[in-house]
Amino acid sequence: MTHNFSHVRLFFLSDLNETMNYRVALFSLTLLCYCFIVLVNVALIVTIILDKNMHEPMYILLCTFCMNGLYGTTGFYPKFLRDLLSPVHVISYSGCLVQALVISSFICSEMSILAVMAYDRYVAICRPLDYHSIMSKQRVLLLVCFSWLTPFCIVAMNIILTSRLKLCSPYIARLYCTNWIIVKLACFPADTIVNNIVAYISTIIYVLHGFFIVWSYVYVIKTCVNSLENRAKFMQTCVPHLTSLLIFLVTVLFDIMYIRYGATDLPQTLNNFIAIEFLVIPPIMNPLIYGFKLTKIRNKILDGITFKMKQLR
């Protein structure tokens, strides 16, 4: 018996069923988490925008990094919060494609921004005399546009290819939509060949971003070995970047492994957390890591807190 769902207009997100008994507690925890993500990222963005001393490439890129975190989490949390209080977990066909576009472009942009930040640290430490001429305002603006627009266009191309597929099931066994899962619902595997080719090319592009980051840090570490001043600069500005990179790569690799190979023997709650951890851990940790580690930001935030406390007295 052949089922034809080629005109799917609604998807059922089926991975929430086992957690619905605890939906009020989970809703409260998720709302708290989302509010905290918004608070810490907006605090860092506003601090950088308002302080003219921070209108430097490193802080502008950090501001971009936090904005991207807000963009990615907005693609997931509002819909997820609504689902937690709803008996049926559905999303429209177009809504599913938009969500897949937002979350995938957020991941790719994160990698691009980390690559640009690695380049910034390479120029600052390995070519300090040329830093201001290389990292001019125009070039920084160009790099910021590259780190947002290029991933968006690459992911949009993948989504457009997915939108032409005839689908044979409206069921998505996940908390949110991803391009790869929609592609797997295609009626005819032969139709997905182009999708797979473009997806592999896209993956290679971002693997090359990773190689570029490694190359940058090989030179940075070489330069820092024999210089006490550069070692101090490395600890101050590169350690936060490397920590963010490590957190991001670990969470995304977990997610890729989960999508590709599944984890049916794990409890459903743990499966759900693995599926969303890159939307929880990096957006929370990144502003905290930079906020505590970068002296200018830390001092500015502490000054602001002290001022508010004095006003309250």
Short mmCIF file of C-alpha atoms in Angstrom, two decimals:
data_model
loop_
_atom_site.label_atom_id
_atom_site.label_comp_id
_atom_site.label_asym_id
_atom_site.label_seq_id
_atom_site.Cartn_x
_atom_site.Cartn_y
_atom_site.Cartn_z
CA MET A 1 0.00 0.00 0.00
CA THR A 2 1.48 3.29 -1.10
CA HIS A 3 0.94 6.46 0.90
CA ASN A 4 1.24 9.72 -0.93
CA PHE A 5 1.98 12.70 1.27
CA SER A 6 3.67 14.63 -1.52
CA HIS A 7 1.55 17.67 -0.63
CA VAL A 8 2.50 17.75 3.06
CA ARG A 9 1.35 21.06 4.52
CA LEU A 10 1.82 20.23 8.20
CA PHE A 11 4.54 18.41 10.15
CA PHE A 12 4.08 16.62 13.46
CA LEU A 13 7.00 17.02 15.86
CA SER A 14 6.82 13.70 17.67
CA ASP A 15 9.67 13.80 20.18
CA LEU A 16 7.86 15.61 22.99
CA ASN A 17 5.33 12.93 23.97
CA GLU A 18 7.30 11.40 26.84
CA THR A 19 8.05 14.72 28.54
CA MET A 20 4.50 16.09 28.56
CA ASN A 21 3.84 14.91 32.16
CA TYR A 22 6.41 17.45 33.29
CA ARG A 23 5.47 20.14 30.79
CA VAL A 24 4.84 22.96 33.30
CA ALA A 25 8.19 22.42 35.05
CA LEU A 26 9.95 22.04 31.69
CA PHE A 27 8.23 25.16 30.35
CA SER A 28 9.37 27.18 33.40
CA LEU A 29 12.95 25.89 33.09
CA THR A 30 13.06 26.54 29.33
CA LEU A 31 11.60 30.04 29.71
CA LEU A 32 14.17 30.82 32.42
CA CYS A 33 16.96 29.50 30.19
CA TYR A 34 15.77 31.58 27.19
CA CYS A 35 15.38 34.73 29.30
CA PHE A 36 18.91 34.25 30.67
CA ILE A 37 20.31 33.76 27.12
CA VAL A 38 18.61 36.98 25.97
CA LEU A 39 19.75 38.87 29.09
CA VAL A 40 23.47 37.95 28.96
CA ASN A 41 23.77 38.39 25.19
CA VAL A 42 21.90 41.72 25.13
CA ALA A 43 23.97 42.94 28.12
CA LEU A 44 27.19 42.24 26.23
CA ILE A 45 25.91 43.76 22.97
CA VAL A 46 24.69 46.95 24.72
CA THR A 47 27.94 47.25 26.72
CA ILE A 48 30.01 47.09 23.50
CA ILE A 49 27.74 49.48 21.56
CA LEU A 50 27.63 52.14 24.31
CA ASP A 51 31.36 52.15 25.11
CA LYS A 52 33.32 53.88 22.33
CA ASN A 53 36.55 52.38 23.69
CA MET A 54 35.23 48.99 22.60
CA HIS A 55 34.60 50.00 19.00
CA GLU A 56 37.55 47.82 17.96
CA PRO A 57 37.54 44.77 15.65
CA MET A 58 37.70 42.17 18.44
CA TYR A 59 34.71 43.65 20.30
CA ILE A 60 32.71 44.27 17.10
CA LEU A 61 33.18 40.60 16.19
CA LEU A 62 32.17 39.58 19.70
CA CYS A 63 29.03 41.73 19.33
CA THR A 64 28.30 39.91 16.04
CA PHE A 65 28.85 36.58 17.81
CA CYS A 66 26.25 37.43 20.50
CA MET A 67 23.76 38.72 17.90
CA ASN A 68 24.08 35.43 16.04
CA GLY A 69 23.38 33.56 19.30
CA LEU A 70 20.15 35.57 19.73
CA TYR A 71 19.20 34.91 16.09
CA GLY A 72 19.67 31.13 16.40
CA THR A 73 17.85 30.75 19.71
CA THR A 74 14.90 32.85 18.43
CA GLY A 75 14.47 30.21 15.72
CA PHE A 76 13.92 27.54 18.37
CA TYR A 77 12.75 28.71 21.83
CA PRO A 78 9.45 30.60 21.10
CA LYS A 79 8.11 27.65 19.06
CA PHE A 80 9.37 25.09 21.61
CA LEU A 81 7.79 27.01 24.52
CA ARG A 82 4.45 27.06 22.70
CA ASP A 83 4.73 23.29 22.02
CA LEU A 84 5.32 22.59 25.71
CA LEU A 85 1.88 24.00 26.55
CA SER A 86 0.13 22.52 23.52
CA PRO A 87 -1.41 19.02 23.28
CA VAL A 88 -0.46 18.73 19.59
CA HIS A 89 3.04 19.59 18.38
CA VAL A 90 2.72 20.70 14.78
CA ILE A 91 4.47 23.13 12.46
CA SER A 92 3.44 24.29 9.00
CA TYR A 93 5.47 23.18 5.97
CA SER A 94 6.75 26.73 5.32
CA GLY A 95 7.36 27.26 9.07
CA CYS A 96 9.42 24.08 9.16
CA LEU A 97 11.59 25.22 6.23
CA VAL A 98 12.08 28.66 7.86
CA GLN A 99 13.06 27.05 11.18
CA ALA A 100 15.54 24.75 9.40
CA LEU A 101 16.97 27.79 7.59
CA VAL A 102 17.37 29.84 10.79
CA ILE A 103 18.94 27.07 12.90
CA SER A 104 21.27 25.82 10.14
CA SER A 105 22.41 29.33 9.15
CA PHE A 106 23.00 30.09 12.84
CA ILE A 107 25.36 27.08 13.10
CA CYS A 108 27.21 27.97 9.88
CA SER A 109 27.46 31.67 10.86
CA GLU A 110 28.87 30.64 14.24
CA MET A 111 31.66 28.77 12.44
CA SER A 112 32.30 31.71 10.08
CA ILE A 113 32.44 34.23 12.95
CA LEU A 114 34.84 31.97 14.88
CA ALA A 115 37.06 31.79 11.76
CA VAL A 116 37.03 35.61 11.41
CA MET A 117 37.84 35.97 15.13
CA ALA A 118 40.77 33.56 14.70
CA TYR A 119 42.03 35.70 11.80
CA ASP A 120 41.69 38.83 13.96
CA ARG A 121 43.77 37.22 16.75
CA TYR A 122 46.37 36.03 14.19
CA VAL A 123 46.81 39.60 12.84
CA ALA A 124 46.83 41.13 16.36
CA ILE A 125 49.56 38.80 17.67
CA CYS A 126 51.59 37.86 14.58
CA ARG A 127 51.42 41.20 12.73
CA PRO A 128 50.75 43.83 15.43
CA LEU A 129 52.30 46.74 13.49
CA ASP A 130 49.94 46.13 10.55
CA TYR A 131 46.87 45.39 12.69
CA HIS A 132 45.00 48.68 12.24
CA SER A 133 45.68 48.86 8.51
CA ILE A 134 44.63 45.22 7.92
CA MET A 135 41.64 45.23 10.31
CA SER A 136 40.24 48.57 9.17
CA LYS A 137 36.58 49.42 9.82
CA GLN A 138 35.73 48.71 6.17
CA ARG A 139 37.39 45.28 6.29
CA VAL A 140 35.75 44.38 9.61
CA LEU A 141 32.36 45.34 8.14
CA LEU A 142 33.12 43.21 5.08
CA LEU A 143 34.11 40.24 7.29
CA VAL A 144 30.96 40.62 9.40
CA CYS A 145 28.82 40.63 6.22
CA PHE A 146 30.73 37.57 4.98
CA SER A 147 30.15 35.71 8.24
CA TRP A 148 26.38 36.35 8.08
CA LEU A 149 25.43 36.50 4.39
CA THR A 150 27.56 33.64 3.02
CA PRO A 151 26.22 31.01 5.47
CA PHE A 152 22.67 32.30 4.94
CA CYS A 153 22.99 31.95 1.15
CA ILE A 154 24.59 28.48 1.38
CA VAL A 155 21.87 27.20 3.74
CA ALA A 156 19.11 28.90 1.68
CA MET A 157 20.37 26.99 -1.39
CA ASN A 158 20.06 23.71 0.54
CA ILE A 159 16.54 24.64 1.74
CA ILE A 160 15.40 25.61 -1.79
CA LEU A 161 16.57 22.21 -3.06
CA THR A 162 14.66 20.53 -0.21
CA SER A 163 11.46 22.48 -0.99
CA ARG A 164 11.22 20.78 -4.43
CA LEU A 165 11.11 17.25 -2.94
CA LYS A 166 7.93 15.17 -2.71
CA LEU A 167 7.57 13.98 0.87
CA CYS A 168 6.02 10.70 2.03
CA SER A 169 5.59 11.40 5.73
CA PRO A 170 4.55 14.37 7.87
CA TYR A 171 6.27 13.02 11.00
CA ILE A 172 9.53 14.55 12.29
CA ALA A 173 11.02 12.62 15.22
CA ARG A 174 12.68 15.71 16.65
CA LEU A 175 11.94 18.82 18.73
CA TYR A 176 12.48 21.10 15.72
CA CYS A 177 12.97 21.00 11.95
CA THR A 178 16.33 20.39 10.30
CA ASN A 179 17.10 20.23 6.61
CA TRP A 180 18.59 16.72 6.78
CA ILE A 181 15.50 15.25 8.51
CA ILE A 182 13.14 16.82 5.92
CA VAL A 183 15.30 15.39 3.10
CA LYS A 184 15.02 11.92 4.70
CA LEU A 185 11.22 12.13 4.32
CA ALA A 186 11.52 12.25 0.51
CA CYS A 187 9.43 9.65 -1.35
CA PHE A 188 12.16 8.91 -3.89
CA PRO A 189 15.80 8.69 -2.66
CA ALA A 190 16.99 9.36 -6.24
CA ASP A 191 15.51 12.87 -5.98
CA THR A 192 17.83 13.69 -3.08
CA ILE A 193 21.13 13.18 -4.97
CA VAL A 194 21.53 16.91 -5.70
CA ASN A 195 20.62 17.71 -2.08
CA ASN A 196 23.32 15.32 -0.83
CA ILE A 197 25.96 16.74 -3.18
CA VAL A 198 25.23 20.36 -2.17
CA ALA A 199 25.09 19.33 1.52
CA TYR A 200 28.53 17.65 1.27
CA ILE A 201 30.01 20.70 -0.52
CA SER A 202 28.54 22.93 2.25
CA THR A 203 30.07 20.64 4.90
CA ILE A 204 33.48 20.77 3.19
CA ILE A 205 33.33 24.61 3.16
CA TYR A 206 32.86 24.68 6.95
CA VAL A 207 35.45 21.95 7.56
CA LEU A 208 37.86 24.24 5.68
CA HIS A 209 36.86 27.02 8.12
CA GLY A 210 38.04 24.66 10.87
CA PHE A 211 41.38 24.07 9.11
CA PHE A 212 41.80 27.84 8.73
CA ILE A 213 41.26 28.31 12.50
CA VAL A 214 43.88 25.59 13.23
CA TRP A 215 46.32 27.24 10.78
CA SER A 216 45.79 30.65 12.45
CA TYR A 217 46.48 29.25 15.91
CA VAL A 218 49.58 27.33 14.81
CA TYR A 219 51.12 30.71 13.87
CA VAL A 220 49.72 32.44 16.98
CA ILE A 221 51.19 29.80 19.33
CA LYS A 222 54.55 29.89 17.49
CA THR A 223 54.66 33.68 17.96
CA CYS A 224 53.64 33.47 21.64
CA VAL A 225 56.21 30.84 22.70
CA ASN A 226 59.14 33.25 22.96
CA SER A 227 57.31 36.40 24.03
CA LEU A 228 55.98 37.06 27.52
CA GLU A 229 53.85 39.97 26.27
CA ASN A 230 52.29 37.85 23.51
CA ARG A 231 51.65 35.03 25.98
CA ALA A 232 49.72 37.45 28.19
CA LYS A 233 47.76 38.65 25.14
CA PHE A 234 47.08 35.02 24.18
CA MET A 235 45.73 34.16 27.64
CA GLN A 236 43.59 37.31 27.71
CA THR A 237 42.02 37.22 24.22
CA CYS A 238 42.66 33.81 22.61
CA VAL A 239 41.67 31.49 25.48
CA PRO A 240 38.02 32.74 25.47
CA HIS A 241 37.90 32.25 21.69
CA LEU A 242 39.33 28.72 21.89
CA THR A 243 36.93 27.85 24.73
CA SER A 244 33.96 29.07 22.64
CA LEU A 245 35.25 27.10 19.65
CA LEU A 246 35.64 23.91 21.69
CA ILE A 247 32.16 24.21 23.26
CA PHE A 248 30.62 24.88 19.83
CA LEU A 249 32.39 21.98 18.08
CA VAL A 250 31.61 19.44 20.83
CA THR A 251 27.89 20.37 20.95
CA VAL A 252 27.50 20.40 17.14
CA LEU A 253 29.39 17.09 16.72
CA PHE A 254 27.08 15.49 19.30
CA ASP A 255 24.11 16.76 17.29
CA ILE A 256 25.53 15.50 13.96
CA MET A 257 26.17 12.06 15.49
CA TYR A 258 22.63 12.06 16.88
CA ILE A 259 21.05 12.96 13.50
CA ARG A 260 23.17 10.52 11.48
CA TYR A 261 23.29 7.50 13.77
CA GLY A 262 20.51 8.05 16.33
CA ALA A 263 20.57 6.98 19.95
CA THR A 264 17.54 4.72 20.44
CA ASP A 265 18.97 3.00 23.54
CA LEU A 266 19.21 6.30 25.46
CA PRO A 267 16.32 7.75 27.51
CA GLN A 268 14.08 10.08 25.50
CA THR A 269 14.86 13.05 27.79
CA LEU A 270 18.60 12.61 27.16
CA ASN A 271 18.00 12.29 23.41
CA ASN A 272 16.04 15.54 23.50
CA PHE A 273 18.82 17.35 25.38
CA ILE A 274 21.48 16.10 22.90
CA ALA A 275 19.27 17.46 20.10
CA ILE A 276 19.11 20.98 21.58
CA GLU A 277 22.38 21.35 23.53
CA PHE A 278 24.02 23.57 20.88
CA LEU A 279 21.04 25.93 21.32
CA VAL A 280 21.51 25.95 25.12
CA ILE A 281 25.21 25.72 26.04
CA PRO A 282 27.05 28.06 23.56
CA PRO A 283 24.52 30.96 23.73
CA ILE A 284 24.78 30.91 27.55
CA MET A 285 28.50 30.21 27.88
CA ASN A 286 29.92 32.54 25.19
CA PRO A 287 28.86 35.88 26.75
CA LEU A 288 29.83 34.63 30.22
CA ILE A 289 33.29 33.46 29.05
CA TYR A 290 34.01 36.77 27.28
CA GLY A 291 32.34 38.86 29.98
CA PHE A 292 34.53 37.42 32.73
CA LYS A 293 37.76 37.03 30.72
CA LEU A 294 38.02 40.29 28.75
CA THR A 295 39.11 43.03 31.19
CA LYS A 296 37.35 45.94 29.45
CA ILE A 297 33.99 44.18 29.40
CA ARG A 298 34.33 42.81 32.93
CA ASN A 299 35.25 46.24 34.34
CA LYS A 300 32.43 47.95 32.43
CA ILE A 301 29.82 45.46 33.70
CA LEU A 302 31.14 45.65 37.28
CA ASP A 303 31.10 49.47 37.14
CA GLY A 304 27.50 49.33 35.92
CA ILE A 305 26.48 46.97 38.75
CA THR A 306 28.27 49.14 41.36
CA PHE A 307 26.56 52.28 40.01
CA LYS A 308 23.11 50.63 40.15
CA MET A 309 23.72 49.41 43.71
CA LYS A 310 24.70 52.93 44.79
CA GLN A 311 21.51 54.30 43.21
CA LEU A 312 19.40 51.71 45.07
CA ARG A 313 20.94 52.77 48.39
#
